[in-house]
Structures are given as structure tokens and as C-alpha cells.
Coordinates of C-alpha atoms and ligand atoms in Angstrom, one line a residue:
M1 CA -65.6 -186.7 -150.1
K2 CA -62.8 -186.8 -148.4
T3 CA -62.3 -189.9 -145.6
I4 CA -60.8 -189.1 -142.6
A5 CA -59.7 -192.3 -140.2
E6 CA -58.8 -192.3 -136.8
K7 CA -58.3 -194.0 -133.8
T8 CA -58.4 -194.3 -129.8
F9 CA -57.9 -196.8 -127.1
S10 CA -60.7 -197.4 -125.0
K11 CA -59.3 -198.2 -121.6
Y12 CA -62.4 -199.7 -120.9
L13 CA -63.0 -201.8 -124.0
N14 CA -58.4 -202.6 -123.8
K15 CA -59.2 -202.0 -127.3
Y16 CA -58.9 -199.7 -130.1
V17 CA -61.9 -198.1 -131.2
N18 CA -62.5 -196.8 -134.6
T19 CA -63.9 -192.8 -135.8
I20 CA -64.5 -192.7 -139.7
T21 CA -65.5 -189.5 -141.9
L22 CA -67.1 -189.3 -144.5
S23 CA -67.8 -185.2 -146.0
N24 CA -68.6 -183.9 -148.9
E25 CA -69.9 -180.4 -149.6
N26 CA -73.0 -180.6 -147.3
L27 CA -72.4 -182.8 -145.3
T28 CA -69.9 -184.1 -142.9
V29 CA -70.3 -187.2 -140.8
E30 CA -68.3 -189.4 -138.3
F31 CA -68.9 -192.9 -137.6
C32 CA -67.6 -195.6 -135.0
N33 CA -67.0 -198.9 -135.7
Y34 CA -67.9 -199.1 -131.9
G35 CA -71.7 -199.8 -132.5
A36 CA -71.2 -198.9 -135.9
M37 CA -72.7 -195.5 -135.2
I38 CA -72.9 -192.3 -136.1
T39 CA -71.4 -190.0 -133.7
K40 CA -71.4 -186.7 -135.5
L41 CA -73.8 -185.2 -138.2
I42 CA -72.5 -181.8 -139.2
V43 CA -74.6 -179.4 -141.2
N44 CA -71.3 -177.4 -143.1
K45 CA -73.0 -174.4 -144.2
Y46 CA -73.6 -173.9 -140.3
N47 CA -70.9 -175.9 -138.8
L48 CA -73.5 -177.5 -136.6
D49 CA -73.7 -180.8 -135.6
I50 CA -77.2 -181.4 -135.6
V51 CA -76.9 -185.2 -133.6
L52 CA -76.5 -185.7 -129.4
G53 CA -73.8 -188.3 -127.8
C54 CA -70.6 -188.3 -125.5
S55 CA -67.7 -185.5 -125.3
S56 CA -64.9 -188.9 -125.9
I57 CA -65.3 -192.3 -127.2
E58 CA -64.2 -194.0 -123.8
E59 CA -67.5 -191.7 -123.2
Y60 CA -69.4 -194.2 -125.9
T61 CA -68.4 -197.2 -125.0
I62 CA -69.5 -197.0 -120.5
Q63 CA -73.0 -195.3 -121.6
D64 CA -76.4 -197.0 -122.3
K65 CA -78.1 -194.5 -124.5
F66 CA -78.0 -196.0 -128.2
F67 CA -76.3 -192.8 -129.5
G68 CA -76.6 -192.8 -132.9
S69 CA -76.3 -197.1 -132.5
T70 CA -76.9 -199.8 -134.9
I71 CA -79.4 -201.7 -132.8
G72 CA -79.9 -205.8 -133.2
R73 CA -80.6 -207.8 -133.7
Y74 CA -84.0 -206.9 -132.4
A75 CA -84.7 -203.5 -131.6
N76 CA -87.4 -202.2 -129.2
R77 CA -89.2 -205.3 -127.0
I78 CA -90.6 -208.8 -127.1
K79 CA -92.2 -209.6 -124.5
N80 CA -90.7 -211.9 -121.8
G81 CA -87.3 -212.3 -124.1
E82 CA -90.2 -215.3 -125.9
F83 CA -90.6 -215.8 -129.3
S84 CA -91.2 -219.2 -131.4
I85 CA -90.1 -220.4 -134.8
D86 CA -92.0 -223.5 -136.4
S87 CA -92.7 -224.5 -132.4
Q88 CA -89.1 -224.6 -131.3
K89 CA -88.7 -221.7 -128.1
Y90 CA -86.0 -219.4 -128.2
N91 CA -85.9 -217.1 -124.2
L92 CA -83.9 -214.3 -125.1
S93 CA -82.1 -212.3 -122.0
I94 CA -84.1 -210.3 -120.0
N95 CA -82.0 -207.0 -120.2
E96 CA -85.6 -205.0 -118.9
P97 CA -87.2 -207.0 -117.3
P98 CA -89.7 -208.7 -117.3
N99 CA -88.9 -208.1 -121.7
H100 CA -86.1 -208.2 -124.0
L101 CA -85.2 -204.6 -125.4
H102 CA -82.4 -203.4 -128.2
G103 CA -80.7 -206.9 -128.8
G104 CA -80.2 -207.6 -125.2
F105 CA -77.3 -206.7 -122.7
E106 CA -74.4 -206.6 -125.1
G107 CA -76.8 -205.5 -128.3
F108 CA -75.1 -204.6 -131.8
H109 CA -74.4 -201.2 -130.0
K110 CA -71.9 -203.0 -127.6
K111 CA -69.9 -205.0 -130.8
L112 CA -66.9 -203.4 -132.4
W113 CA -67.5 -204.1 -135.8
N114 CA -65.0 -204.5 -139.0
Y115 CA -65.5 -201.7 -141.7
E116 CA -64.6 -201.2 -145.1
I117 CA -64.4 -197.9 -147.1
A118 CA -65.1 -197.3 -150.6
D119 CA -65.5 -193.7 -152.1
N120 CA -68.5 -192.1 -150.7
S121 CA -69.5 -195.5 -148.2
I122 CA -67.7 -197.3 -145.4
V123 CA -69.9 -201.6 -144.7
F124 CA -69.5 -202.3 -140.7
S125 CA -69.7 -206.0 -140.7
Y126 CA -70.4 -207.8 -137.7
L127 CA -71.2 -212.2 -137.7
S128 CA -73.5 -212.5 -134.4
N129 CA -72.9 -215.8 -133.6
N130 CA -75.8 -218.8 -132.7
L131 CA -77.5 -218.0 -130.0
E132 CA -75.9 -214.6 -129.0
E133 CA -78.2 -213.4 -126.4
G134 CA -80.3 -216.0 -126.7
Y135 CA -80.7 -215.4 -130.9
P136 CA -80.7 -218.7 -133.1
G137 CA -78.6 -219.2 -136.2
N138 CA -74.9 -217.2 -137.0
L139 CA -76.4 -214.3 -138.3
S140 CA -73.8 -212.3 -140.6
I141 CA -74.8 -208.9 -141.0
K142 CA -73.7 -205.5 -143.1
V143 CA -74.4 -202.0 -142.7
K144 CA -74.0 -199.5 -145.2
Y145 CA -74.0 -195.8 -144.7
T146 CA -73.3 -193.5 -148.5
L147 CA -73.4 -190.3 -148.1
T148 CA -74.5 -188.0 -151.3
K149 CA -75.1 -184.6 -151.7
S150 CA -77.1 -184.3 -148.6
D151 CA -78.5 -187.5 -148.0
L152 CA -77.6 -190.2 -145.6
L153 CA -78.4 -193.6 -146.9
V154 CA -77.8 -196.9 -144.4
E155 CA -78.4 -199.8 -145.7
Y156 CA -78.8 -203.0 -143.8
F157 CA -78.1 -206.7 -145.3
A158 CA -78.0 -209.5 -143.2
T159 CA -78.0 -213.4 -143.5
S160 CA -78.7 -216.8 -141.5
D161 CA -77.7 -220.3 -141.5
R162 CA -81.2 -220.7 -139.4
D163 CA -84.8 -219.2 -139.3
T164 CA -84.3 -216.6 -137.0
I165 CA -85.7 -212.8 -136.1
V166 CA -83.8 -209.9 -137.1
N167 CA -85.7 -205.9 -137.1
L168 CA -82.2 -203.9 -137.6
T169 CA -82.5 -199.7 -136.7
N170 CA -80.7 -196.8 -136.1
H171 CA -81.1 -194.5 -132.8
S172 CA -79.6 -191.0 -133.9
Y173 CA -81.6 -188.5 -131.7
F174 CA -81.3 -185.0 -133.3
N175 CA -81.1 -181.6 -132.8
L176 CA -82.1 -179.6 -135.6
N177 CA -81.0 -176.2 -133.8
G178 CA -77.8 -178.5 -133.1
E179 CA -76.6 -180.5 -130.5
G180 CA -77.1 -179.1 -126.6
V181 CA -78.8 -176.3 -128.3
G182 CA -82.0 -175.8 -125.8
D183 CA -85.1 -178.7 -126.6
I184 CA -87.0 -180.1 -129.6
K185 CA -90.4 -178.2 -129.1
N186 CA -90.4 -175.9 -131.9
H187 CA -89.6 -178.1 -134.4
I188 CA -92.4 -179.0 -137.2
F189 CA -92.9 -182.6 -137.6
Q190 CA -94.8 -184.5 -140.2
I191 CA -95.7 -187.9 -140.0
N192 CA -97.3 -189.8 -142.6
S193 CA -99.0 -192.9 -140.4
D194 CA -102.8 -193.7 -139.9
F195 CA -101.8 -195.6 -136.9
Y196 CA -100.2 -195.6 -134.0
T197 CA -99.0 -199.5 -132.6
E198 CA -101.2 -199.6 -128.3
F199 CA -98.8 -200.6 -125.9
D200 CA -98.9 -202.0 -122.7
K201 CA -97.9 -200.5 -119.3
E202 CA -94.1 -202.3 -120.0
S203 CA -94.0 -200.9 -123.4
I204 CA -95.4 -204.1 -125.6
S205 CA -97.3 -204.0 -128.1
T206 CA -101.1 -205.6 -127.7
G207 CA -101.5 -206.4 -131.3
N208 CA -104.3 -203.4 -131.6
L209 CA -103.8 -200.3 -133.7
I210 CA -105.4 -197.1 -132.8
T211 CA -106.1 -194.3 -135.4
V212 CA -104.1 -191.4 -134.3
E213 CA -107.2 -189.4 -135.0
N214 CA -107.8 -186.5 -132.0
T215 CA -104.6 -188.4 -130.2
P216 CA -101.8 -185.9 -129.6
L217 CA -99.9 -188.6 -131.9
N218 CA -101.8 -186.8 -134.9
F219 CA -99.3 -185.1 -136.7
K220 CA -100.4 -185.9 -140.9
N221 CA -100.4 -182.1 -140.6
A222 CA -97.2 -180.7 -139.9
T223 CA -97.0 -179.2 -135.7
S224 CA -94.7 -178.6 -133.3
I225 CA -94.5 -180.1 -130.2
D226 CA -95.3 -176.9 -128.5
E227 CA -98.2 -176.6 -130.9
M228 CA -99.5 -179.8 -130.0
C229 CA -99.2 -179.8 -126.2
S230 CA -100.2 -176.0 -126.2
N231 CA -101.4 -176.5 -123.0
K232 CA -98.2 -176.8 -121.7
K233 CA -98.9 -180.7 -120.9
F234 CA -96.3 -181.6 -122.5
M235 CA -96.3 -185.9 -124.0
D236 CA -93.2 -187.9 -123.7
Y237 CA -93.4 -189.5 -127.0
D238 CA -92.3 -192.6 -126.9
N239 CA -94.6 -194.6 -129.4
N240 CA -94.3 -197.1 -132.3
Y241 CA -96.6 -195.7 -135.9
V242 CA -97.2 -197.7 -138.6
L243 CA -95.9 -195.5 -141.8
T244 CA -98.3 -195.1 -144.7
S245 CA -97.2 -197.5 -147.7
S246 CA -96.1 -194.7 -150.3
N247 CA -93.0 -194.3 -151.5
D248 CA -92.7 -190.9 -150.9
F249 CA -90.7 -189.8 -147.2
K250 CA -92.2 -190.7 -144.1
V251 CA -91.6 -188.0 -142.2
L252 CA -91.0 -184.5 -142.4
V253 CA -89.2 -181.9 -139.6
S254 CA -88.0 -179.2 -139.6
S255 CA -86.5 -176.3 -137.0
P256 CA -88.1 -172.7 -137.2
S257 CA -84.8 -171.8 -135.8
T258 CA -82.2 -173.3 -138.1
N259 CA -84.1 -173.7 -141.4
I260 CA -82.6 -177.1 -141.8
T261 CA -85.4 -180.2 -142.7
M262 CA -84.4 -183.9 -142.4
K263 CA -87.1 -185.6 -144.6
L264 CA -86.7 -189.8 -144.0
Y265 CA -87.8 -192.6 -146.3
T266 CA -87.7 -195.9 -145.3
D267 CA -89.2 -199.4 -146.1
Y268 CA -89.7 -200.9 -142.8
P269 CA -93.7 -200.8 -142.1
C270 CA -93.7 -199.0 -138.5
M271 CA -91.5 -196.1 -136.8
Q272 CA -90.7 -195.5 -132.9
F273 CA -90.6 -191.9 -132.5
F274 CA -88.8 -190.6 -128.7
T275 CA -88.4 -187.6 -127.8
A276 CA -85.1 -188.6 -125.0
S277 CA -86.8 -188.6 -121.7
N278 CA -84.0 -191.2 -120.9
L279 CA -81.2 -188.0 -121.1
E280 CA -82.8 -186.0 -118.1
N281 CA -78.7 -184.4 -116.4
F282 CA -76.4 -186.5 -119.1
V283 CA -73.6 -184.6 -119.8
G284 CA -73.3 -185.2 -123.4
K285 CA -71.0 -183.6 -125.7
T286 CA -71.0 -179.7 -125.5
N287 CA -73.8 -179.6 -122.7
T288 CA -75.9 -181.1 -120.1
Y289 CA -79.1 -182.7 -121.8
S290 CA -82.4 -182.9 -121.0
N291 CA -86.0 -184.8 -121.7
F292 CA -86.9 -183.3 -125.0
S293 CA -82.9 -182.3 -125.9
A294 CA -83.8 -184.0 -128.6
F295 CA -85.8 -186.8 -131.1
C296 CA -85.4 -190.3 -132.2
L297 CA -86.3 -191.3 -135.3
E298 CA -86.2 -195.6 -135.6
P299 CA -87.7 -197.1 -138.4
Q300 CA -88.2 -200.9 -137.5
Y301 CA -91.0 -203.6 -137.4
A302 CA -93.2 -203.3 -134.7
P303 CA -92.8 -204.1 -130.7
N304 CA -93.1 -207.8 -130.4
S305 CA -94.1 -208.6 -133.2
I306 CA -92.7 -211.6 -133.5
N307 CA -95.3 -212.6 -130.9
I308 CA -98.5 -210.8 -133.0
K309 CA -99.3 -212.8 -136.3
S310 CA -100.9 -209.7 -137.8
F311 CA -98.3 -207.5 -137.8
E312 CA -95.3 -207.8 -140.7
Q313 CA -93.2 -211.0 -139.3
P314 CA -89.8 -209.9 -138.8
I315 CA -88.0 -213.4 -139.5
L316 CA -85.3 -214.3 -141.6
K317 CA -85.8 -217.3 -143.4
K318 CA -82.6 -219.9 -143.5
G319 CA -80.5 -218.5 -147.0
D320 CA -82.6 -215.3 -147.5
T321 CA -80.8 -212.1 -147.2
Y322 CA -82.5 -209.2 -145.0
S323 CA -82.6 -206.1 -146.7
H324 CA -83.9 -202.2 -145.5
F325 CA -82.8 -199.0 -146.0
I326 CA -83.2 -195.9 -144.4
K327 CA -82.7 -192.6 -145.9
Y328 CA -82.1 -188.9 -143.8
E329 CA -82.7 -186.4 -147.0
F330 CA -81.1 -183.2 -145.6
I331 CA -82.6 -179.5 -146.6
I332 CA -80.4 -176.8 -146.3
Ligands
LIG1 C1 -86.3 -196.5 -127.1 C2 -86.9 -196.9 -126.9 C3 -87.3 -196.3 -125.4 C4 -86.3 -196.0 -124.8 C5 -85.3 -195.8 -125.5 C6 -83.3 -196.1 -124.8 O1 -85.7 -196.7 -128.9 O2 -88.1 -196.5 -127.6 O3 -88.5 -196.9 -124.9 O4 -85.6 -198.2 -124.2 O5 -85.1 -196.7 -126.7 O6 -83.4 -195.0 -123.2

């Protein structure tokens, strides 16, 4: 295992930002303490970076695409930015009117995190103050990334001094053909899910679960996007799946061009599947991106779940420990 740490001055933040690289014989992963994010994920065998991002650290600090970032306190949307815990009502910042998205204007993706490196791990930590973006409780968060053989494990831990809500995820944009190498329509997806969460025109869950059968969301059997949309009417995926409860992988993605396969494991109940419709004309690391330049798999609690009592609740009680994981396994 090799570790390299570097710092770059961001004029925009007027602060130093650190990048830390962990590498082993199979993978080289670069992290950044701005957003506790993943900025490079290189498959050593092909010297191929398979995550999208910006061409410089300064660029990361001025964009709003959430590249590789830690998203929180609450990933995805909360209707009208409102919720109650024990009859106490809270109002969050409204950064996607009329709703709250991905933790607000200055979500965790825009914070400078502390970090410690230990062997093959890096642990980022951040203290989110009571009522930051409107959330109750001083929340102490740790995001631990561990690189082993061909796996990258992401573990989330948090504690609060008041009852609050937490829903942390990672927003990496993957392209298994390589960052900036065309689109991901030839990728084959297997998503172990029978239902998706219905959403309204503002992408807010209604509370209904809809079967994926006979819809373009049915990836129960490995299917490429090309094949799924064979009528050439490509559907933009920005959908939330309810994952099956098995301990096995929840998603398998492979590229027939590079033969790289990624398996995703997680203990979260749901996952947002997003095919990067927000990246049209974005100048990235080595190329200009477009819709379908990448896919995001964002394990999480269902969007707006705090307002839908039939959904698993994202509540962290005072004194309890929030603990969830996402594991990416690469078969090369
Ligand atoms: C995704 C979300 C999209 C969009 C994107 C960021 O997680 O599902 O709707 O908000 O983040 O632009």
C-alpha cells in the first residue's frame, strides 16, 4: 500500500485543500478533503481512471455537480424542506425550490473535512453544527474509505446530541470505459430490485412502490441501456430503486469494451440510479461531458422518507450511532 498526500491552494476558498492517494496492486484512488470526495479511481492494469470529475482542485470548489462527494446530511430531496420529529417541526434550506436537495446550499460536499490516514484507510471527519442548513443536533460524522485488493469500502458513522435525520451517500460518476471516453449506453446493468419509488414532477417520492416489471427500469436480468432503450428513445435514468434485502451484491455493472465489472454492496434500503443528465457540455478532466457520460449509484434511504411513515425512517436518535456502508468491488 502506498500513500501520497498533497495540498493545493484554492483561491476560491482562500484555504489549502488536500488530496490523498491510496494505492495497491490493483487500484489507485485519490481522495480530497473538500467534500470528503473521490477524485480519481484508477484501474492500474489499464491505467484507466473510471470516475468523472474536474481538471483541477480549484474547479472542484466552484462547481455544483457533486462529483465523487459525500452527500449529507440528507441525500436526495425533502418535500418543501420540512419535516417533524416528535411534533417539533424543522425547516431546511430550500436550494431546489420548493424542495431541499442533497443537504442544502452548503451541504457536506462543500465542506473541508479533517482527515487521518491509517494503513489502507482514510477517515474523514466533520462536525455539523446544530441547525446547519436547518437540521437539528450537533452531528459528528466520520467517513472511512478502505482500499483492499480490488475493493473500495465506504463506511459512514455519525452521532448526534439531539434526535435528527441522516442519509449519507457517495455521488461518484462512473464510466467503466474510462473517464471522458464516450457514453455508458453499452454498459450492462443488473439491479437487484423489484420496485421503484414513484415520484411526482418534482422528483419527490409519493409513497407508492411500483413494480419494475414491464418498465424500462427492469434491470433484474443483466441488460445494457442500449438494449433497454432499443427503440432509441433513451430514457434519462434518475430513479430510486428499493433494493432486495439479500446480503449479496445489489448492482452489477460491466463494460463489454474494457471487461471491467463493478459490483455494489450496501446495507441501505434504496438506491438512486442517475445517468448524468446534468453534465451536458460540462468541461471535465480530459473531455467535455454529456448526458450518459457516466452513471451514479447512490445507496440511501428513500427520497423524502422522513415524510412517508411507511418507508424505513432515516432518524438518528440522540446517543445512537448511525452506521451504513457502500462497497464497490472491481473485477478486472
Ligand atoms: C442526483 C439526483 C438528480 C440530480 C443530481 C445532481 O443524485 O438524483 O436529480 O439532483 O443528483 O444534479
